[in-house]
Amino acid sequence: MKILSGGGEATSYDMQIFNLVNAHRKQKGLAALKFDDDIFNQCCIHSKNMSTGKTAFGHYGFDDRVKNLTPWCWAAENVAFNYSTKPEDVVNMWLNSSGHRANIESTQATHSAVSAVINSEGAWYYTQIFINKVKLYRRKAL
């Protein structure tokens, strides 16, 4: 696997993780998340930055990432780091953490994307962002 350059299209590995999250949501009776290319771009950039050490592992810059995803009224993020090549492992890691599970199972989440990036040492870095997209209504002038 290659290190992604940020942006572009989701890989089959990214989509396996995304689909596993949606499968879990379905088991819980929750609506499926819609994949969003703009969210994917932000996830990809963050995963790449963590994988290269440009950004420390964690949620640093989350506010800046979601500023680029307007309109939204709620946002959350899961990140992970490991050496496994199984998409189930990262999803299970998130599901075994109450905070990460809460993001996955949120009834507020409507759109999402996930990006997995591997670095030269074989370590995987993952970012999944969840948002609630809202429609902006313009007030009619009287």
Short mmCIF file of N, CA and C in Angstrom, two decimals:
data_model
loop_
_atom_site.label_atom_id
_atom_site.label_comp_id
_atom_site.label_asym_id
_atom_site.label_seq_id
_atom_site.Cartn_x
_atom_site.Cartn_y
_atom_site.Cartn_z
N MET A 1 0.84 -1.18 0.00
CA MET A 1 0.00 0.00 0.00
C MET A 1 0.89 1.24 0.00
N LYS A 2 0.36 2.29 -0.54
CA LYS A 2 1.14 3.51 -0.63
C LYS A 2 0.61 4.57 0.34
N ILE A 3 1.45 5.52 0.65
CA ILE A 3 1.00 6.67 1.44
C ILE A 3 0.19 7.55 0.51
N LEU A 4 -1.00 7.90 0.93
CA LEU A 4 -1.84 8.77 0.11
C LEU A 4 -1.34 10.19 0.19
N SER A 5 -1.57 10.94 -0.85
CA SER A 5 -1.05 12.30 -0.90
C SER A 5 -2.03 13.33 -0.36
N GLY A 6 -3.18 12.91 0.05
CA GLY A 6 -4.19 13.85 0.55
C GLY A 6 -5.17 14.15 -0.57
N GLY A 7 -6.42 13.86 -0.35
CA GLY A 7 -7.42 14.09 -1.38
C GLY A 7 -7.51 12.90 -2.30
N GLY A 8 -8.11 13.09 -3.43
CA GLY A 8 -8.26 11.99 -4.36
C GLY A 8 -9.48 11.17 -4.03
N GLU A 9 -9.40 9.89 -4.32
CA GLU A 9 -10.53 8.99 -4.11
C GLU A 9 -10.23 8.01 -2.99
N ALA A 10 -11.29 7.60 -2.33
CA ALA A 10 -11.17 6.61 -1.28
C ALA A 10 -10.72 5.28 -1.87
N THR A 11 -9.87 4.56 -1.14
CA THR A 11 -9.43 3.24 -1.56
C THR A 11 -10.47 2.20 -1.15
N SER A 12 -10.33 1.00 -1.64
CA SER A 12 -11.24 -0.07 -1.23
C SER A 12 -11.08 -0.35 0.26
N TYR A 13 -9.87 -0.16 0.79
CA TYR A 13 -9.62 -0.33 2.23
C TYR A 13 -10.40 0.71 3.04
N ASP A 14 -10.35 1.97 2.60
CA ASP A 14 -11.13 3.02 3.26
C ASP A 14 -12.61 2.66 3.26
N MET A 15 -13.10 2.20 2.12
CA MET A 15 -14.53 1.89 2.00
C MET A 15 -14.92 0.66 2.81
N GLN A 16 -14.00 -0.29 2.99
CA GLN A 16 -14.30 -1.44 3.85
C GLN A 16 -14.54 -0.97 5.28
N ILE A 17 -13.72 -0.06 5.75
CA ILE A 17 -13.88 0.48 7.11
C ILE A 17 -15.20 1.25 7.19
N PHE A 18 -15.45 2.11 6.22
CA PHE A 18 -16.69 2.89 6.20
C PHE A 18 -17.91 1.97 6.21
N ASN A 19 -17.87 0.92 5.40
CA ASN A 19 -19.00 -0.02 5.33
C ASN A 19 -19.17 -0.81 6.62
N LEU A 20 -18.07 -1.14 7.30
CA LEU A 20 -18.18 -1.82 8.59
C LEU A 20 -18.83 -0.92 9.64
N VAL A 21 -18.51 0.37 9.61
CA VAL A 21 -19.15 1.32 10.52
C VAL A 21 -20.65 1.37 10.23
N ASN A 22 -21.01 1.44 8.96
CA ASN A 22 -22.43 1.46 8.60
C ASN A 22 -23.13 0.14 8.97
N ALA A 23 -22.44 -0.98 8.83
CA ALA A 23 -23.03 -2.27 9.22
C ALA A 23 -23.32 -2.28 10.72
N HIS A 24 -22.41 -1.73 11.51
CA HIS A 24 -22.64 -1.64 12.95
C HIS A 24 -23.83 -0.74 13.24
N ARG A 25 -23.90 0.39 12.55
CA ARG A 25 -25.04 1.30 12.75
C ARG A 25 -26.35 0.59 12.41
N LYS A 26 -26.34 -0.18 11.34
CA LYS A 26 -27.56 -0.90 10.94
C LYS A 26 -27.99 -1.88 12.03
N GLN A 27 -27.01 -2.60 12.62
CA GLN A 27 -27.32 -3.53 13.71
C GLN A 27 -27.97 -2.82 14.89
N LYS A 28 -27.64 -1.56 15.07
CA LYS A 28 -28.19 -0.77 16.17
C LYS A 28 -29.47 -0.05 15.78
N GLY A 29 -29.95 -0.26 14.54
CA GLY A 29 -31.17 0.39 14.08
C GLY A 29 -30.98 1.85 13.71
N LEU A 30 -29.75 2.24 13.40
CA LEU A 30 -29.43 3.63 13.05
C LEU A 30 -29.33 3.79 11.54
N ALA A 31 -29.60 4.99 11.08
CA ALA A 31 -29.51 5.29 9.65
C ALA A 31 -28.07 5.17 9.18
N ALA A 32 -27.90 4.73 7.94
CA ALA A 32 -26.57 4.64 7.34
C ALA A 32 -26.03 6.04 7.12
N LEU A 33 -24.73 6.17 7.28
CA LEU A 33 -24.05 7.43 6.99
C LEU A 33 -23.84 7.54 5.49
N LYS A 34 -23.93 8.75 4.97
CA LYS A 34 -23.65 8.99 3.56
C LYS A 34 -22.19 9.37 3.42
N PHE A 35 -21.52 8.73 2.46
CA PHE A 35 -20.12 9.06 2.19
C PHE A 35 -20.03 10.43 1.57
N ASP A 36 -19.07 11.24 2.02
CA ASP A 36 -18.93 12.61 1.53
C ASP A 36 -17.48 12.83 1.10
N ASP A 37 -17.29 13.24 -0.14
CA ASP A 37 -15.94 13.45 -0.69
C ASP A 37 -15.18 14.58 0.01
N ASP A 38 -15.87 15.64 0.40
CA ASP A 38 -15.19 16.74 1.10
C ASP A 38 -14.69 16.29 2.47
N ILE A 39 -15.49 15.49 3.15
CA ILE A 39 -15.06 14.94 4.44
C ILE A 39 -13.86 14.02 4.21
N PHE A 40 -13.94 13.19 3.17
CA PHE A 40 -12.83 12.29 2.87
C PHE A 40 -11.53 13.07 2.68
N ASN A 41 -11.59 14.16 1.95
CA ASN A 41 -10.39 14.95 1.71
C ASN A 41 -9.77 15.41 3.03
N GLN A 42 -10.59 15.89 3.96
CA GLN A 42 -10.08 16.34 5.26
C GLN A 42 -9.50 15.16 6.05
N CYS A 43 -10.18 14.02 6.00
CA CYS A 43 -9.68 12.82 6.69
C CYS A 43 -8.33 12.38 6.13
N CYS A 44 -8.23 12.38 4.82
CA CYS A 44 -7.02 11.95 4.14
C CYS A 44 -5.83 12.85 4.49
N ILE A 45 -6.06 14.13 4.48
CA ILE A 45 -4.99 15.07 4.82
C ILE A 45 -4.52 14.84 6.26
N HIS A 46 -5.48 14.67 7.18
CA HIS A 46 -5.09 14.48 8.59
C HIS A 46 -4.36 13.15 8.79
N SER A 47 -4.86 12.08 8.18
CA SER A 47 -4.18 10.79 8.31
C SER A 47 -2.76 10.86 7.75
N LYS A 48 -2.61 11.50 6.62
CA LYS A 48 -1.28 11.64 6.03
C LYS A 48 -0.37 12.45 6.95
N ASN A 49 -0.90 13.56 7.46
CA ASN A 49 -0.08 14.41 8.34
C ASN A 49 0.35 13.67 9.60
N MET A 50 -0.55 12.85 10.16
CA MET A 50 -0.16 12.06 11.34
C MET A 50 0.88 11.01 10.95
N SER A 51 0.71 10.37 9.79
CA SER A 51 1.61 9.28 9.39
C SER A 51 3.03 9.77 9.12
N THR A 52 3.17 11.02 8.73
CA THR A 52 4.50 11.57 8.42
C THR A 52 5.09 12.36 9.59
N GLY A 53 4.32 12.53 10.66
CA GLY A 53 4.80 13.29 11.81
C GLY A 53 4.60 14.78 11.67
N LYS A 54 4.00 15.23 10.59
CA LYS A 54 3.73 16.67 10.42
C LYS A 54 2.78 17.15 11.51
N THR A 55 1.85 16.28 11.90
CA THR A 55 0.91 16.56 12.98
C THR A 55 1.03 15.43 13.98
N ALA A 56 0.98 15.75 15.26
CA ALA A 56 1.01 14.70 16.29
C ALA A 56 -0.25 13.85 16.18
N PHE A 57 -0.15 12.60 16.60
CA PHE A 57 -1.31 11.73 16.60
C PHE A 57 -2.37 12.32 17.52
N GLY A 58 -3.58 12.41 17.03
CA GLY A 58 -4.68 12.93 17.85
C GLY A 58 -5.59 13.82 17.03
N HIS A 59 -6.28 14.67 17.74
CA HIS A 59 -7.31 15.50 17.12
C HIS A 59 -6.85 16.94 16.86
N TYR A 60 -5.57 17.17 16.85
CA TYR A 60 -5.03 18.51 16.61
C TYR A 60 -5.54 19.04 15.27
N GLY A 61 -6.09 20.24 15.27
CA GLY A 61 -6.58 20.86 14.05
C GLY A 61 -8.00 20.46 13.66
N PHE A 62 -8.71 19.75 14.55
CA PHE A 62 -10.06 19.30 14.24
C PHE A 62 -10.96 20.48 13.85
N ASP A 63 -10.92 21.55 14.61
CA ASP A 63 -11.76 22.72 14.30
C ASP A 63 -11.50 23.24 12.90
N ASP A 64 -10.24 23.28 12.50
CA ASP A 64 -9.90 23.74 11.15
C ASP A 64 -10.42 22.77 10.08
N ARG A 65 -10.34 21.47 10.36
CA ARG A 65 -10.84 20.49 9.38
C ARG A 65 -12.34 20.65 9.16
N VAL A 66 -13.10 20.80 10.23
CA VAL A 66 -14.55 20.87 10.05
C VAL A 66 -15.02 22.24 9.55
N LYS A 67 -14.20 23.27 9.71
CA LYS A 67 -14.55 24.59 9.14
C LYS A 67 -14.71 24.48 7.62
N ASN A 68 -13.98 23.56 7.03
CA ASN A 68 -14.02 23.37 5.57
C ASN A 68 -15.21 22.53 5.12
N LEU A 69 -16.07 22.12 6.04
CA LEU A 69 -17.16 21.20 5.72
C LEU A 69 -18.53 21.83 5.91
N THR A 70 -18.66 23.09 5.69
CA THR A 70 -19.94 23.74 5.89
C THR A 70 -20.91 23.36 4.79
N PRO A 71 -22.20 23.36 5.03
CA PRO A 71 -22.83 23.66 6.32
C PRO A 71 -22.93 22.40 7.18
N TRP A 72 -22.80 22.57 8.47
CA TRP A 72 -22.98 21.47 9.41
C TRP A 72 -23.41 22.06 10.75
N CYS A 73 -24.05 21.22 11.55
CA CYS A 73 -24.48 21.70 12.87
C CYS A 73 -23.93 20.84 13.99
N TRP A 74 -23.24 19.75 13.66
CA TRP A 74 -22.62 18.85 14.65
C TRP A 74 -21.48 18.14 13.96
N ALA A 75 -20.38 17.94 14.67
CA ALA A 75 -19.25 17.24 14.08
C ALA A 75 -18.49 16.47 15.16
N ALA A 76 -17.90 15.36 14.77
CA ALA A 76 -17.07 14.55 15.67
C ALA A 76 -16.01 13.85 14.84
N GLU A 77 -15.00 13.33 15.52
CA GLU A 77 -13.89 12.70 14.82
C GLU A 77 -13.36 11.53 15.62
N ASN A 78 -13.05 10.45 14.92
CA ASN A 78 -12.32 9.31 15.48
C ASN A 78 -10.98 9.21 14.78
N VAL A 79 -9.93 8.98 15.53
CA VAL A 79 -8.62 8.69 14.95
C VAL A 79 -8.12 7.39 15.59
N ALA A 80 -7.22 6.73 14.90
CA ALA A 80 -6.62 5.50 15.42
C ALA A 80 -5.24 5.32 14.80
N PHE A 81 -4.48 4.43 15.45
CA PHE A 81 -3.13 4.11 15.00
C PHE A 81 -2.90 2.64 15.32
N ASN A 82 -2.45 1.86 14.36
CA ASN A 82 -2.05 0.48 14.64
C ASN A 82 -1.29 -0.10 13.46
N TYR A 83 -0.90 -1.35 13.61
CA TYR A 83 -0.12 -2.02 12.58
C TYR A 83 -0.92 -3.10 11.86
N SER A 84 -2.19 -3.25 12.17
CA SER A 84 -3.00 -4.29 11.55
C SER A 84 -3.41 -3.88 10.14
N THR A 85 -3.59 -4.87 9.29
CA THR A 85 -4.08 -4.60 7.93
C THR A 85 -5.54 -5.00 7.80
N LYS A 86 -6.19 -5.36 8.89
CA LYS A 86 -7.59 -5.78 8.85
C LYS A 86 -8.50 -4.60 9.18
N PRO A 87 -9.43 -4.26 8.30
CA PRO A 87 -10.33 -3.15 8.60
C PRO A 87 -11.16 -3.39 9.85
N GLU A 88 -11.46 -4.67 10.15
CA GLU A 88 -12.23 -4.99 11.34
C GLU A 88 -11.51 -4.56 12.61
N ASP A 89 -10.18 -4.61 12.59
CA ASP A 89 -9.42 -4.28 13.79
C ASP A 89 -9.59 -2.82 14.20
N VAL A 90 -9.54 -1.91 13.24
CA VAL A 90 -9.70 -0.50 13.59
C VAL A 90 -11.14 -0.22 14.05
N VAL A 91 -12.11 -0.82 13.38
CA VAL A 91 -13.51 -0.60 13.79
C VAL A 91 -13.74 -1.17 15.18
N ASN A 92 -13.21 -2.36 15.45
CA ASN A 92 -13.36 -2.94 16.79
C ASN A 92 -12.66 -2.11 17.85
N MET A 93 -11.50 -1.54 17.50
CA MET A 93 -10.80 -0.66 18.44
C MET A 93 -11.71 0.51 18.82
N TRP A 94 -12.32 1.13 17.79
CA TRP A 94 -13.22 2.24 18.06
C TRP A 94 -14.43 1.81 18.87
N LEU A 95 -15.00 0.65 18.54
CA LEU A 95 -16.20 0.19 19.24
C LEU A 95 -15.91 -0.20 20.69
N ASN A 96 -14.66 -0.53 21.00
CA ASN A 96 -14.29 -0.86 22.37
C ASN A 96 -13.91 0.36 23.20
N SER A 97 -14.08 1.53 22.64
CA SER A 97 -13.82 2.80 23.34
C SER A 97 -15.15 3.55 23.40
N SER A 98 -15.57 3.93 24.60
CA SER A 98 -16.89 4.55 24.74
C SER A 98 -17.04 5.84 23.94
N GLY A 99 -16.02 6.66 23.91
CA GLY A 99 -16.10 7.91 23.16
C GLY A 99 -16.18 7.71 21.66
N HIS A 100 -15.34 6.80 21.16
CA HIS A 100 -15.36 6.50 19.73
C HIS A 100 -16.68 5.83 19.33
N ARG A 101 -17.14 4.91 20.17
CA ARG A 101 -18.41 4.23 19.91
C ARG A 101 -19.55 5.26 19.87
N ALA A 102 -19.52 6.22 20.78
CA ALA A 102 -20.57 7.24 20.80
C ALA A 102 -20.61 8.01 19.48
N ASN A 103 -19.45 8.31 18.91
CA ASN A 103 -19.43 8.99 17.61
C ASN A 103 -20.02 8.11 16.52
N ILE A 104 -19.63 6.84 16.50
CA ILE A 104 -20.13 5.91 15.49
C ILE A 104 -21.64 5.74 15.60
N GLU A 105 -22.15 5.69 16.82
CA GLU A 105 -23.57 5.43 17.06
C GLU A 105 -24.40 6.70 17.21
N SER A 106 -23.82 7.84 16.96
CA SER A 106 -24.55 9.09 17.14
C SER A 106 -25.75 9.19 16.19
N THR A 107 -26.88 9.56 16.74
CA THR A 107 -28.06 9.78 15.90
C THR A 107 -27.97 11.12 15.17
N GLN A 108 -27.02 11.96 15.57
CA GLN A 108 -26.85 13.24 14.89
C GLN A 108 -26.06 13.12 13.59
N ALA A 109 -25.22 12.11 13.50
CA ALA A 109 -24.36 11.96 12.32
C ALA A 109 -25.19 11.59 11.09
N THR A 110 -24.94 12.31 10.00
CA THR A 110 -25.62 12.02 8.73
C THR A 110 -24.63 11.70 7.61
N HIS A 111 -23.43 12.28 7.68
CA HIS A 111 -22.42 12.12 6.63
C HIS A 111 -21.07 11.81 7.28
N SER A 112 -20.24 11.10 6.53
CA SER A 112 -18.95 10.70 7.09
C SER A 112 -18.02 10.29 5.96
N ALA A 113 -16.79 10.05 6.33
CA ALA A 113 -15.79 9.43 5.46
C ALA A 113 -14.66 8.97 6.36
N VAL A 114 -13.84 8.08 5.85
CA VAL A 114 -12.69 7.59 6.60
C VAL A 114 -11.51 7.45 5.65
N SER A 115 -10.33 7.73 6.18
CA SER A 115 -9.11 7.58 5.39
C SER A 115 -8.06 6.86 6.22
N ALA A 116 -7.48 5.82 5.63
CA ALA A 116 -6.40 5.06 6.25
C ALA A 116 -5.13 5.28 5.45
N VAL A 117 -4.06 5.62 6.14
CA VAL A 117 -2.77 5.88 5.48
C VAL A 117 -1.70 5.08 6.20
N ILE A 118 -0.85 4.42 5.44
CA ILE A 118 0.27 3.65 6.01
C ILE A 118 1.57 4.42 5.77
N ASN A 119 2.42 4.44 6.79
CA ASN A 119 3.70 5.13 6.61
C ASN A 119 4.81 4.13 6.27
N SER A 120 6.01 4.63 6.13
CA SER A 120 7.13 3.79 5.68
C SER A 120 7.51 2.73 6.71
N GLU A 121 7.11 2.89 7.97
CA GLU A 121 7.39 1.88 8.99
C GLU A 121 6.29 0.83 9.09
N GLY A 122 5.25 0.97 8.27
CA GLY A 122 4.15 0.01 8.29
C GLY A 122 3.06 0.31 9.30
N ALA A 123 3.08 1.50 9.87
CA ALA A 123 2.05 1.90 10.83
C ALA A 123 0.90 2.57 10.09
N TRP A 124 -0.32 2.19 10.46
CA TRP A 124 -1.52 2.75 9.85
C TRP A 124 -2.06 3.88 10.72
N TYR A 125 -2.49 4.93 10.07
CA TYR A 125 -3.13 6.07 10.73
C TYR A 125 -4.51 6.26 10.11
N TYR A 126 -5.50 6.40 10.95
CA TYR A 126 -6.89 6.46 10.51
C TYR A 126 -7.55 7.73 11.03
N THR A 127 -8.38 8.31 10.19
CA THR A 127 -9.23 9.44 10.59
C THR A 127 -10.61 9.19 10.02
N GLN A 128 -11.62 9.31 10.89
CA GLN A 128 -13.01 9.29 10.43
C GLN A 128 -13.70 10.51 11.05
N ILE A 129 -14.32 11.30 10.18
CA ILE A 129 -15.07 12.48 10.62
C ILE A 129 -16.54 12.22 10.36
N PHE A 130 -17.35 12.63 11.32
CA PHE A 130 -18.80 12.52 11.25
C PHE A 130 -19.37 13.92 11.33
N ILE A 131 -20.33 14.23 10.47
CA ILE A 131 -21.00 15.53 10.58
C ILE A 131 -22.50 15.35 10.39
N ASN A 132 -23.22 16.35 10.83
CA ASN A 132 -24.64 16.47 10.56
C ASN A 132 -24.77 17.63 9.61
N LYS A 133 -25.09 17.33 8.37
CA LYS A 133 -25.26 18.40 7.38
C LYS A 133 -26.64 19.01 7.57
N VAL A 134 -26.69 20.30 7.45
CA VAL A 134 -27.96 21.02 7.58
C VAL A 134 -28.18 21.84 6.33
N LYS A 135 -29.43 22.09 6.05
CA LYS A 135 -29.75 22.99 4.95
C LYS A 135 -29.82 24.39 5.51
N LEU A 136 -29.24 25.30 4.78
CA LEU A 136 -29.32 26.70 5.18
C LEU A 136 -30.52 27.32 4.50
N TYR A 137 -31.33 27.93 5.29
CA TYR A 137 -32.52 28.58 4.76
C TYR A 137 -32.29 30.09 4.73
N ARG A 138 -32.61 30.69 3.62
CA ARG A 138 -32.48 32.14 3.51
C ARG A 138 -33.78 32.78 3.92
N ARG A 139 -33.64 33.80 4.68
CA ARG A 139 -34.83 34.52 5.12
C ARG A 139 -35.29 35.42 3.99
N LYS A 140 -36.55 35.36 3.72
CA LYS A 140 -37.12 36.17 2.66
C LYS A 140 -37.28 37.62 3.13
N ALA A 141 -36.84 38.53 2.33
CA ALA A 141 -37.01 39.95 2.68
C ALA A 141 -38.48 40.32 2.54
N LEU A 142 -38.96 41.08 3.47
CA LEU A 142 -40.36 41.49 3.43
C LEU A 142 -40.51 42.86 2.80
#
